[in-house]
mmCIF file of C-alpha atoms in Angstrom:
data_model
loop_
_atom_site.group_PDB
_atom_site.id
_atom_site.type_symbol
_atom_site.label_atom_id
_atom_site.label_comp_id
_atom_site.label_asym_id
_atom_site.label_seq_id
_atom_site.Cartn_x
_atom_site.Cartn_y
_atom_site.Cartn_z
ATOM 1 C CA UNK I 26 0.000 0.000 0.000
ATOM 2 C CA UNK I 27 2.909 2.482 -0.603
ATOM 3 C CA UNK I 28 1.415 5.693 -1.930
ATOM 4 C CA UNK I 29 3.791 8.756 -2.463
ATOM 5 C CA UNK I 30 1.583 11.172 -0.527
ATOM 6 C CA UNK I 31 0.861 10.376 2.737
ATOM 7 C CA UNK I 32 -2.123 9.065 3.864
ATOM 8 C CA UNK I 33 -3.630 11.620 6.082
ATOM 9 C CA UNK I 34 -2.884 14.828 3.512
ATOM 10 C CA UNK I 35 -5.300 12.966 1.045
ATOM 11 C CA UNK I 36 -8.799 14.268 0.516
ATOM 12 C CA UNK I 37 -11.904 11.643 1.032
ATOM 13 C CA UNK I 38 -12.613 10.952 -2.502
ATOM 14 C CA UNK I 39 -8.905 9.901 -2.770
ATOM 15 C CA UNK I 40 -8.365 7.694 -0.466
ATOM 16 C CA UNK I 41 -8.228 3.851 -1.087
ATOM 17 C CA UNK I 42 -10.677 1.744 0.548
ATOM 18 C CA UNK I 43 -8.757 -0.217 2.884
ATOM 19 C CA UNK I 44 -6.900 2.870 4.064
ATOM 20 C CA UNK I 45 -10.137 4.276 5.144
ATOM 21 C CA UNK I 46 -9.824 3.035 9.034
ATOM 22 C CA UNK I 47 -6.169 5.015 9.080
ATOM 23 C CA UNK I 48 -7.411 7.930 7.304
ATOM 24 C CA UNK I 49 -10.310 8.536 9.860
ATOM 25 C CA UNK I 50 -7.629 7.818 12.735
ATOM 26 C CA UNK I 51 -5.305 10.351 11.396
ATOM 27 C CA UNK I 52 -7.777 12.751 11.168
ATOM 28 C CA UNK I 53 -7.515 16.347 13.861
ATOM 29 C CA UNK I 54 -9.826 15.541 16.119
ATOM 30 C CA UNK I 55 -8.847 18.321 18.720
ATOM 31 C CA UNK I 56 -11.245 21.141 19.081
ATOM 32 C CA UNK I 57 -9.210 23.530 16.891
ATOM 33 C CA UNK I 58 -9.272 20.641 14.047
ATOM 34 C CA UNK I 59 -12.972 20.471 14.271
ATOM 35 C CA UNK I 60 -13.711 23.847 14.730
ATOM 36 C CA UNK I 61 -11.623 23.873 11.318
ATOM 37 C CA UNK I 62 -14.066 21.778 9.706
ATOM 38 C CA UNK I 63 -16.950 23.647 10.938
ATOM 39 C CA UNK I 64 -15.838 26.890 9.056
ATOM 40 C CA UNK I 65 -14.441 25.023 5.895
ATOM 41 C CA UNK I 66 -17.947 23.331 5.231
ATOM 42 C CA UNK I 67 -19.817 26.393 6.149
ATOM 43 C CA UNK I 68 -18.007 28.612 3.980
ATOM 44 C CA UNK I 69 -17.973 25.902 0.730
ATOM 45 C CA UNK I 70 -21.558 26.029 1.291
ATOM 46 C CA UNK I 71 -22.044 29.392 1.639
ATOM 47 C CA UNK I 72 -19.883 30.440 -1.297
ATOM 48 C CA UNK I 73 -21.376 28.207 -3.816
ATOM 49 C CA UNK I 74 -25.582 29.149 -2.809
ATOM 50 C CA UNK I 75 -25.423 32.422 -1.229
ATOM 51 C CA UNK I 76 -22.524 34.413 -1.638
ATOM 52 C CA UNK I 77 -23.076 34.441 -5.396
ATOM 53 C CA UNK I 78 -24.613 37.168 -8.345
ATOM 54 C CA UNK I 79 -27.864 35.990 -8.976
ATOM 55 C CA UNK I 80 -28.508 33.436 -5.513
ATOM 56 C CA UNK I 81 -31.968 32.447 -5.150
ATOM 57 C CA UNK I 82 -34.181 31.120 -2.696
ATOM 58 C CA UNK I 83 -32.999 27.876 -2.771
ATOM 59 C CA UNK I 84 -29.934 28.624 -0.690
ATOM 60 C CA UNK I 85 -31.538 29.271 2.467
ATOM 61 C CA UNK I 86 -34.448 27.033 1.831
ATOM 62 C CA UNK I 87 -32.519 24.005 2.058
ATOM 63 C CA UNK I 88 -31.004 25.349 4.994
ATOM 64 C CA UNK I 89 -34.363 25.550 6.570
ATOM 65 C CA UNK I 90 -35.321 21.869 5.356
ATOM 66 C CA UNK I 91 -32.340 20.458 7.008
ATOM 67 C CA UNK I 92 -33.241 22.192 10.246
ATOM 68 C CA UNK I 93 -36.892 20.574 10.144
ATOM 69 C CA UNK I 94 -35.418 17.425 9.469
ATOM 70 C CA UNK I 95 -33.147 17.618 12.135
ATOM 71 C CA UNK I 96 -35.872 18.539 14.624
ATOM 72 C CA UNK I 97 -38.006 15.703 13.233
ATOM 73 C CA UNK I 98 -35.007 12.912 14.138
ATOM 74 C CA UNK I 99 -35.170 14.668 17.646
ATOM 75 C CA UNK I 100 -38.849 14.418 18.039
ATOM 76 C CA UNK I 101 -39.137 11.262 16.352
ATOM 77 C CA UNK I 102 -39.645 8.949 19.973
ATOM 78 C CA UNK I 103 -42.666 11.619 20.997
ATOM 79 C CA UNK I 104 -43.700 11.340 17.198
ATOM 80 C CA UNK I 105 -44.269 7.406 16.983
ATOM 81 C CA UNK I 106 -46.716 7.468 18.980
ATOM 82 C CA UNK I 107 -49.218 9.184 16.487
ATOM 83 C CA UNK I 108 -48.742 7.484 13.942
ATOM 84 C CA UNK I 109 -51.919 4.916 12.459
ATOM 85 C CA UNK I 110 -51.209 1.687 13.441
ATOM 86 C CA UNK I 111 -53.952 -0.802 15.052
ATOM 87 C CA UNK I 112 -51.281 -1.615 18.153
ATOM 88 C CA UNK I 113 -48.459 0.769 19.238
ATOM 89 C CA UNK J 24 -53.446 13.649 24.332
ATOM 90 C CA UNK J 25 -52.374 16.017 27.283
ATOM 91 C CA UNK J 26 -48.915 15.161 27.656
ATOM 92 C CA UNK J 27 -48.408 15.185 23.573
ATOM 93 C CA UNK J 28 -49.420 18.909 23.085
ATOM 94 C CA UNK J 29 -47.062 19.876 25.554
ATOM 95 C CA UNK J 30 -44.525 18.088 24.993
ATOM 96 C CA UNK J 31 -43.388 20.464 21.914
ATOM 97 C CA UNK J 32 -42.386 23.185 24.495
ATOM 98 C CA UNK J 33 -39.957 21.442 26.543
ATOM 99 C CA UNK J 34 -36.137 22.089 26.313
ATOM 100 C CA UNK J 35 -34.847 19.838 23.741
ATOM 101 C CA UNK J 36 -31.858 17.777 25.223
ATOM 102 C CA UNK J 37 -30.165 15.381 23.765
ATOM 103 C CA UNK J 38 -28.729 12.543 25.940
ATOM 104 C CA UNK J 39 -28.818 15.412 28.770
ATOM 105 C CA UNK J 40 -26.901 17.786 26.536
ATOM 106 C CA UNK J 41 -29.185 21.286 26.270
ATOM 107 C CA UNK J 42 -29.018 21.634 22.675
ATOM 108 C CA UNK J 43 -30.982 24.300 23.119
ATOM 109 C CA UNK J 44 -27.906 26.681 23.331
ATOM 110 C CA UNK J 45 -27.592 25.496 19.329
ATOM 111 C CA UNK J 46 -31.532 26.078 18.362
ATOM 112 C CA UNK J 47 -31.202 29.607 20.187
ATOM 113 C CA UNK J 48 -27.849 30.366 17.957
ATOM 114 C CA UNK J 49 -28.994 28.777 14.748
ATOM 115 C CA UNK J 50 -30.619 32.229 13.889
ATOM 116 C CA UNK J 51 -27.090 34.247 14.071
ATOM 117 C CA UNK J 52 -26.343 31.365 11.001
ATOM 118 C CA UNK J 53 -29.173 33.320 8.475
ATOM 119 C CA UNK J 54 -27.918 36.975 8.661
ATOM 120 C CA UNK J 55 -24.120 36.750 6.948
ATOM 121 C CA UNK J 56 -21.946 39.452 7.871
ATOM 122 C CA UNK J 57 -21.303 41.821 4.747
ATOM 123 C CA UNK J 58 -18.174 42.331 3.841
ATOM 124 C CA UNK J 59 -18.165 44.476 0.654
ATOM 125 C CA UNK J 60 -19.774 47.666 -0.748
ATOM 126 C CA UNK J 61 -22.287 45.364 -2.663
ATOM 127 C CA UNK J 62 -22.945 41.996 -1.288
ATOM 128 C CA UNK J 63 -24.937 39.361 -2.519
ATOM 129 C CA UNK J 64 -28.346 39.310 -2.317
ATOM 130 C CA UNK J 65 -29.319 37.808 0.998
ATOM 131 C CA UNK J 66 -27.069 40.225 2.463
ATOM 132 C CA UNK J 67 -28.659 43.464 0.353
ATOM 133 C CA UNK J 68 -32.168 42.196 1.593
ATOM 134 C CA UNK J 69 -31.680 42.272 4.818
ATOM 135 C CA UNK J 70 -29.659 45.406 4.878
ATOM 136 C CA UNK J 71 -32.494 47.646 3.313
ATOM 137 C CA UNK J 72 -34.863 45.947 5.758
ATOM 138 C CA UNK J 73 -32.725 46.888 8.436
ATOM 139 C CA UNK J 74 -32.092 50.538 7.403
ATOM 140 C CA UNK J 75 -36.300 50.649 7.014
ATOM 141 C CA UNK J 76 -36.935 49.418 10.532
ATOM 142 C CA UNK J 77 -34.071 51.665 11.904
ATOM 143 C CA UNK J 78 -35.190 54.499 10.510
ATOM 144 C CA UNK J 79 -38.523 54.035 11.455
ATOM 145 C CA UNK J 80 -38.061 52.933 15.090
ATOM 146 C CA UNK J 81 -35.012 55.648 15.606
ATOM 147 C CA UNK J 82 -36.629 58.951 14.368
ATOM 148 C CA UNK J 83 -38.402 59.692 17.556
ATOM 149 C CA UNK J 84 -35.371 59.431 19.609
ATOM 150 C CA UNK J 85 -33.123 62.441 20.338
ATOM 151 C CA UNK J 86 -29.219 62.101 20.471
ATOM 152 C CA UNK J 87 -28.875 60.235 23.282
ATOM 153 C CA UNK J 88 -32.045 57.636 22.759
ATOM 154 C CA UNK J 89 -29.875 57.012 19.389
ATOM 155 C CA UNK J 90 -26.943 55.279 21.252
ATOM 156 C CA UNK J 91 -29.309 52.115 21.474
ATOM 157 C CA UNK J 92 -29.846 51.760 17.811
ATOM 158 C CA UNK J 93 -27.369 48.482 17.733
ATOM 159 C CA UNK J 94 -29.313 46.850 21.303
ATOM 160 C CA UNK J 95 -32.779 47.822 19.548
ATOM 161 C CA UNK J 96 -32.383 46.609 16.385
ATOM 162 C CA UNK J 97 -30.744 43.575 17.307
ATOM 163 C CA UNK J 98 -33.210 42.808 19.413
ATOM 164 C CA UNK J 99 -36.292 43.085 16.498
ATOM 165 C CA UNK J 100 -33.656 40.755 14.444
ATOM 166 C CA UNK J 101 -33.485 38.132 17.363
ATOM 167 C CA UNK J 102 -36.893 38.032 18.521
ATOM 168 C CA UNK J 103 -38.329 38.256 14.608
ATOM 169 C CA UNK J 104 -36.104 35.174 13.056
ATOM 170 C CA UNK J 105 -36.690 33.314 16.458
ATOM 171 C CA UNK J 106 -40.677 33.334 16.040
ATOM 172 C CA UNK J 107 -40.672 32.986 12.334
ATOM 173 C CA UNK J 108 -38.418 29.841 12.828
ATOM 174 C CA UNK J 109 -40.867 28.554 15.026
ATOM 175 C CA UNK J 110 -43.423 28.452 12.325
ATOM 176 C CA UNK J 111 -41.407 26.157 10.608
ATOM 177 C CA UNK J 112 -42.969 21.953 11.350
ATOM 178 C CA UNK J 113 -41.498 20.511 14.658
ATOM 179 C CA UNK J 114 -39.196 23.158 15.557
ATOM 180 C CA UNK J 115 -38.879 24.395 19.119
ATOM 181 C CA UNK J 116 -39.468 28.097 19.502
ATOM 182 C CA UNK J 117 -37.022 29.707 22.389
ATOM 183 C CA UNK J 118 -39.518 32.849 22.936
ATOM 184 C CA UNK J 119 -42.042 30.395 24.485
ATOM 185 C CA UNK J 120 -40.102 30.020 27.821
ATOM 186 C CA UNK J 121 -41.126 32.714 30.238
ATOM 187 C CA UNK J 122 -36.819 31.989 31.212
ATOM 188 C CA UNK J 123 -35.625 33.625 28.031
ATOM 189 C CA UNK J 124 -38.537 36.506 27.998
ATOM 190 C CA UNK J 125 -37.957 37.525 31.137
ATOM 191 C CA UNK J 126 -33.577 37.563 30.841
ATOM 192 C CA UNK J 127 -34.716 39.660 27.622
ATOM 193 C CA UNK J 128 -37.543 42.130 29.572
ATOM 194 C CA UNK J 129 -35.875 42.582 33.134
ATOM 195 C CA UNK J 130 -32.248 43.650 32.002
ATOM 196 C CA UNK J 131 -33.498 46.371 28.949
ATOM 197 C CA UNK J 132 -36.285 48.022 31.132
ATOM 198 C CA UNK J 133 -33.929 47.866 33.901
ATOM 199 C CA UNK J 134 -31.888 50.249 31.601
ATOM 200 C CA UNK J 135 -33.894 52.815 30.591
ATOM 201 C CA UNK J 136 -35.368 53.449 34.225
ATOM 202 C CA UNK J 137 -31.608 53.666 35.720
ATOM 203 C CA UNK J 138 -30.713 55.972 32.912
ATOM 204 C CA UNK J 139 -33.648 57.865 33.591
ATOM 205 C CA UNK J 140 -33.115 58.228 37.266
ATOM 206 C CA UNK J 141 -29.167 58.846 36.339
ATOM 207 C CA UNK J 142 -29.171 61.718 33.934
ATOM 208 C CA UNK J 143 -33.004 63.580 34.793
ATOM 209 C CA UNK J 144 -33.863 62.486 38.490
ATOM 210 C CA UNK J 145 -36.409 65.344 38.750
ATOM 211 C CA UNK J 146 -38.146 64.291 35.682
ATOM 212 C CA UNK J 147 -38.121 60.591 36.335
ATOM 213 C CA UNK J 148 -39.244 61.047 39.854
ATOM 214 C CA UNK J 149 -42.357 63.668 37.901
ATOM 215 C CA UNK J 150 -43.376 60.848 36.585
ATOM 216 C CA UNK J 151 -45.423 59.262 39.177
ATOM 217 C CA UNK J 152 -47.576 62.122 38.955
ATOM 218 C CA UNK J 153 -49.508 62.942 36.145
ATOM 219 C CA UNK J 154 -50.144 66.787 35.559
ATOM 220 C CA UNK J 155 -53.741 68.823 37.098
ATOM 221 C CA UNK J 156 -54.762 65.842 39.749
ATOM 222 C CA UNK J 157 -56.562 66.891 42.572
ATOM 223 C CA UNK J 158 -54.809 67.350 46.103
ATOM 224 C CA UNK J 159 -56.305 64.274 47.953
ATOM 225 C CA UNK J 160 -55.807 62.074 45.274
ATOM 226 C CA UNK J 161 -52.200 62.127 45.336
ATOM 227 C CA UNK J 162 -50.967 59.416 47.517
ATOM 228 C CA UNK J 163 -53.329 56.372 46.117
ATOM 229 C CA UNK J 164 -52.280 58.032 42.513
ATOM 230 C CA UNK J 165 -48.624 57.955 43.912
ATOM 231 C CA UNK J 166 -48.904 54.089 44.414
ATOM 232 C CA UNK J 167 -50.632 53.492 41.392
ATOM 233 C CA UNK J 168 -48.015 54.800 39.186
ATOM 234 C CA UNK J 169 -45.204 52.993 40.955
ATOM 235 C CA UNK J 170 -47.016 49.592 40.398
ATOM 236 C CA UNK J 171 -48.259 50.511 36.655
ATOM 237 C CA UNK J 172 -43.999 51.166 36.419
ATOM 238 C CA UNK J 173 -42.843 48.029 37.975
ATOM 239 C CA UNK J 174 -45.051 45.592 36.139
ATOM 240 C CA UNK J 175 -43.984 46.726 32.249
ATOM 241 C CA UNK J 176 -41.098 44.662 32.605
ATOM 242 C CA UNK J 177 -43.739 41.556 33.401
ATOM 243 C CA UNK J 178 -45.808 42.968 30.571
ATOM 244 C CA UNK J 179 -43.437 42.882 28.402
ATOM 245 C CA UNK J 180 -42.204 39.404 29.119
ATOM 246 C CA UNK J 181 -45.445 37.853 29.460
ATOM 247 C CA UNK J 182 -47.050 39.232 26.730
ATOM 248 C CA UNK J 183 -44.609 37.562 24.463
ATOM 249 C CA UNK J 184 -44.832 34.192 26.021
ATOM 250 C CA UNK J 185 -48.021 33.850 25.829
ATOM 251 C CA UNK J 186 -48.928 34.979 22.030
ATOM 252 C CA UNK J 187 -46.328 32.820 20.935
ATOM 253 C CA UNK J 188 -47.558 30.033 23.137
ATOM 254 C CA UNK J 189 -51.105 30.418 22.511
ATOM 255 C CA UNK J 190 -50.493 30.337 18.715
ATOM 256 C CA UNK J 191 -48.355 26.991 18.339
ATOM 257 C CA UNK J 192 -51.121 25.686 20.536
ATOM 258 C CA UNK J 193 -53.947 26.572 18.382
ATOM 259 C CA UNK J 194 -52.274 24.818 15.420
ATOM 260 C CA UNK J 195 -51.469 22.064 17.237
ATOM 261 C CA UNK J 196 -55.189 21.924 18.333
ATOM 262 C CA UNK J 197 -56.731 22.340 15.185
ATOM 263 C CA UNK J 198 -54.673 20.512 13.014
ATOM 264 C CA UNK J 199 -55.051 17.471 15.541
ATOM 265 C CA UNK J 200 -58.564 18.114 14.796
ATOM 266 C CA UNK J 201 -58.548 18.529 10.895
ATOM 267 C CA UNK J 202 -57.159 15.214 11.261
ATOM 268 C CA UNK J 203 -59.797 13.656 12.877
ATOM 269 C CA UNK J 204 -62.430 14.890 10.910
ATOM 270 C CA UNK J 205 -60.721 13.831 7.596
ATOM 271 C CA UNK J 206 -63.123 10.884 7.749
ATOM 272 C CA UNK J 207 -66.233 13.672 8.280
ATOM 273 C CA UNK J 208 -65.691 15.204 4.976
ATOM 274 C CA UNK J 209 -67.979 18.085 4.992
ATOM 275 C CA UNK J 210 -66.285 19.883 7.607
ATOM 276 C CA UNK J 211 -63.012 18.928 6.855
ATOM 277 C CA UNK J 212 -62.389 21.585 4.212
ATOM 278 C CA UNK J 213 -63.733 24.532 6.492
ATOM 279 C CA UNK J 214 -61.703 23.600 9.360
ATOM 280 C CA UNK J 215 -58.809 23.309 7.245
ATOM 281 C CA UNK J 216 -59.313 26.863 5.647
ATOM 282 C CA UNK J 217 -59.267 27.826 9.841
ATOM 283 C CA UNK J 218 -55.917 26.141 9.811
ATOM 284 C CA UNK J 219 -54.840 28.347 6.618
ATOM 285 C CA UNK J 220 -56.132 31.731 8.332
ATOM 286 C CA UNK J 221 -54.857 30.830 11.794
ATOM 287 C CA UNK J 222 -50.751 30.544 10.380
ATOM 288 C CA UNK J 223 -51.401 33.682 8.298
ATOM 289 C CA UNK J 224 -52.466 35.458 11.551
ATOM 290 C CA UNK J 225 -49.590 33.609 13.230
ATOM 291 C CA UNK J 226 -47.221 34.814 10.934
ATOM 292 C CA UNK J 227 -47.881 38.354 12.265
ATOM 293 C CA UNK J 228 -45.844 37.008 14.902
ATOM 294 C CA UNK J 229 -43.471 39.605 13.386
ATOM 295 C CA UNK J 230 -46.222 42.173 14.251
ATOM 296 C CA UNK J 231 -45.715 41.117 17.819
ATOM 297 C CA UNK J 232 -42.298 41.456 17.793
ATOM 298 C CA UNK J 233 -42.812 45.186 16.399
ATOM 299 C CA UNK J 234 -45.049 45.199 19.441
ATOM 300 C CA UNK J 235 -42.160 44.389 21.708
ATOM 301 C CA UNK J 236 -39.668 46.764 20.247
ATOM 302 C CA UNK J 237 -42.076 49.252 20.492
ATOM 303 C CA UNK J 238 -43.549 49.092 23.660
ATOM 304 C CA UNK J 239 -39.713 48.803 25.071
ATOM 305 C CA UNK J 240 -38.852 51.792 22.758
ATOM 306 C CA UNK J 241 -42.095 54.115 23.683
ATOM 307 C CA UNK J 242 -40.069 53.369 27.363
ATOM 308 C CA UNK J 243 -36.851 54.441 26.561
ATOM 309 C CA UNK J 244 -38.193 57.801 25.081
ATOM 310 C CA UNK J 245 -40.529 58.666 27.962
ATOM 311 C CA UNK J 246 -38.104 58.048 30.759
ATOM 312 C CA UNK J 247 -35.084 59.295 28.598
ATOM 313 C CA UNK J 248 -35.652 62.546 26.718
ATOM 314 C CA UNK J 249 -38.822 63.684 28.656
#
């Protein structure tokens, strides 16, 4: 499995399959690395649906439909209950 | 039935964690700072719908009301995207806890009466007594004031707890019911044309939040430039 880059500088898409457990290992996992994350995926979203010329609506909308959906998987235990089913 | 229409208003935690904390700062996420003389067109939207409100809410207000443009207008901006959030399906609405109303109400009105007291004591103190009452009626009108000036800060917080409260309850209520009429069918389409009218109204939450700013601005002029 010798590559001439290292392992950990590879992005996702490039990594081989069976290095995927030492690729998630390597990975920053202090606060500062994750923090880093946080701003690099906020910032490729938000530069390719809202900080463009002509954005529409569908930047923020989908936004707003991942934020439902997330409070749906949080509610989901007080939600089964209403569903329409003959036992619960 | 009881414990489901309630349960909507308690603190989301997850595993113990208050993720709360994150639903009260997801907000901050929607209004992008701008960083250049023409931004992009989230960022122009809201900053023409800021410069409206501000000039609206700041015109009455003399040099000195002015230094609490930022607090005021922040304040619309919080309270506005928090209810309209709300509206969205299953979210959890921070302005329904009487907690968070009354951090917001206490500290603000707090303000304006110290700053009153501060810079125009005379004034301030005037206020208890409304102009041209009659001699006897002085001391019960004394009291009066002093109460009718201690409970605004309640006012205010209560007054936004409960429209926002009452309002996701009524949906809850009446879409709960639309559902169980579905197999009634003639009154299924008039209750759900209720259900229509009742969110429009709702969405006037931003109304009450003009309410809010208002009411706490109409405040900070009388006890400030009076």
């Amino acid at each position: 499995m010798a590559s001439p880059v290292p392992v950990k500088e590879k992005k996702l898409m490039e990594v081989k399959l069976g290095e995927l457990p030492g690729w998630i290992l390597m990975q920053d996992f202090t606060p500062k690395g994750i923090a880093g994350a946080f701003q690099r995926g906020y910032y490729r979203y938000y530069n390719k649906y809202i900080n463009v010329k002509k954005g529409g609506f569908a930047g923020i909308s989908m936004v707003l439909a991942a934020y439902v959906l997330f409070n749906y998987c949080h509610s989901y235990k007080e939600l089964k209950h209403e569903r329409l089913r003959k036992y619960h | 039935m009881n414990e489901n229409l309630f349960a909507s208003f308690a603190a989301p935690s997850m595993m113990g964690l208050p993720i709360v904390v994150l639903i009260v700062m997801f907000p901050s996420i929607l209004f992008p700072t701008p960083s250049r003389l023409i931004n992009n067109r989230l960022i122009s939207i809201q900053q023409w719908l800021i410069q409206l409100t501000s000039k609206q809410m700041l015109a009455i207000h003399n040099q000195k009301g002015r230094t609490w443009a930022l607090m005021l207008m922040s304040l619309i901006l919080f309270i506005g995207s928090t209810n309209l959030l709300g509206l969205l399906p299953h979210s959890f609405t921070p302005t329904t806890q009487l907690s968070m109303n009354l951090g917001m109400a206490i500290p603000l009105w707090a303000g304006t009466v110290i700053t009153g007291f501060r810079y125009k004591t005379k004034a301030s103190l005037a206020h208890f007594l409304p102009q041209g009452t009659p001699l006897p009626l002085i001391p019960m009108l004394v009291i009066i004031e002093t109460i009718s000036l201690f409970i605004q800060p309640m006012a205010l917080a209560v007054r936004l707890t409960a429209n926002i409260t009452a309002g996701h309850l009524l949906i809850h209520l009446i879409g709960g019911a639309t559902l169980a009429l579905i197999n009634i069918s003639v009154t299924t389409a008039f209750i759900t044309f209720i259900i229509l009218i009742l969110l429009t109204i709702l969405e006037f939450a931003v109304a009450l939040i003009q309410a809010y700013v208002f009411t706490l601005l109409v405040s900070l002029y009388l006890h400030d430039n009076t």
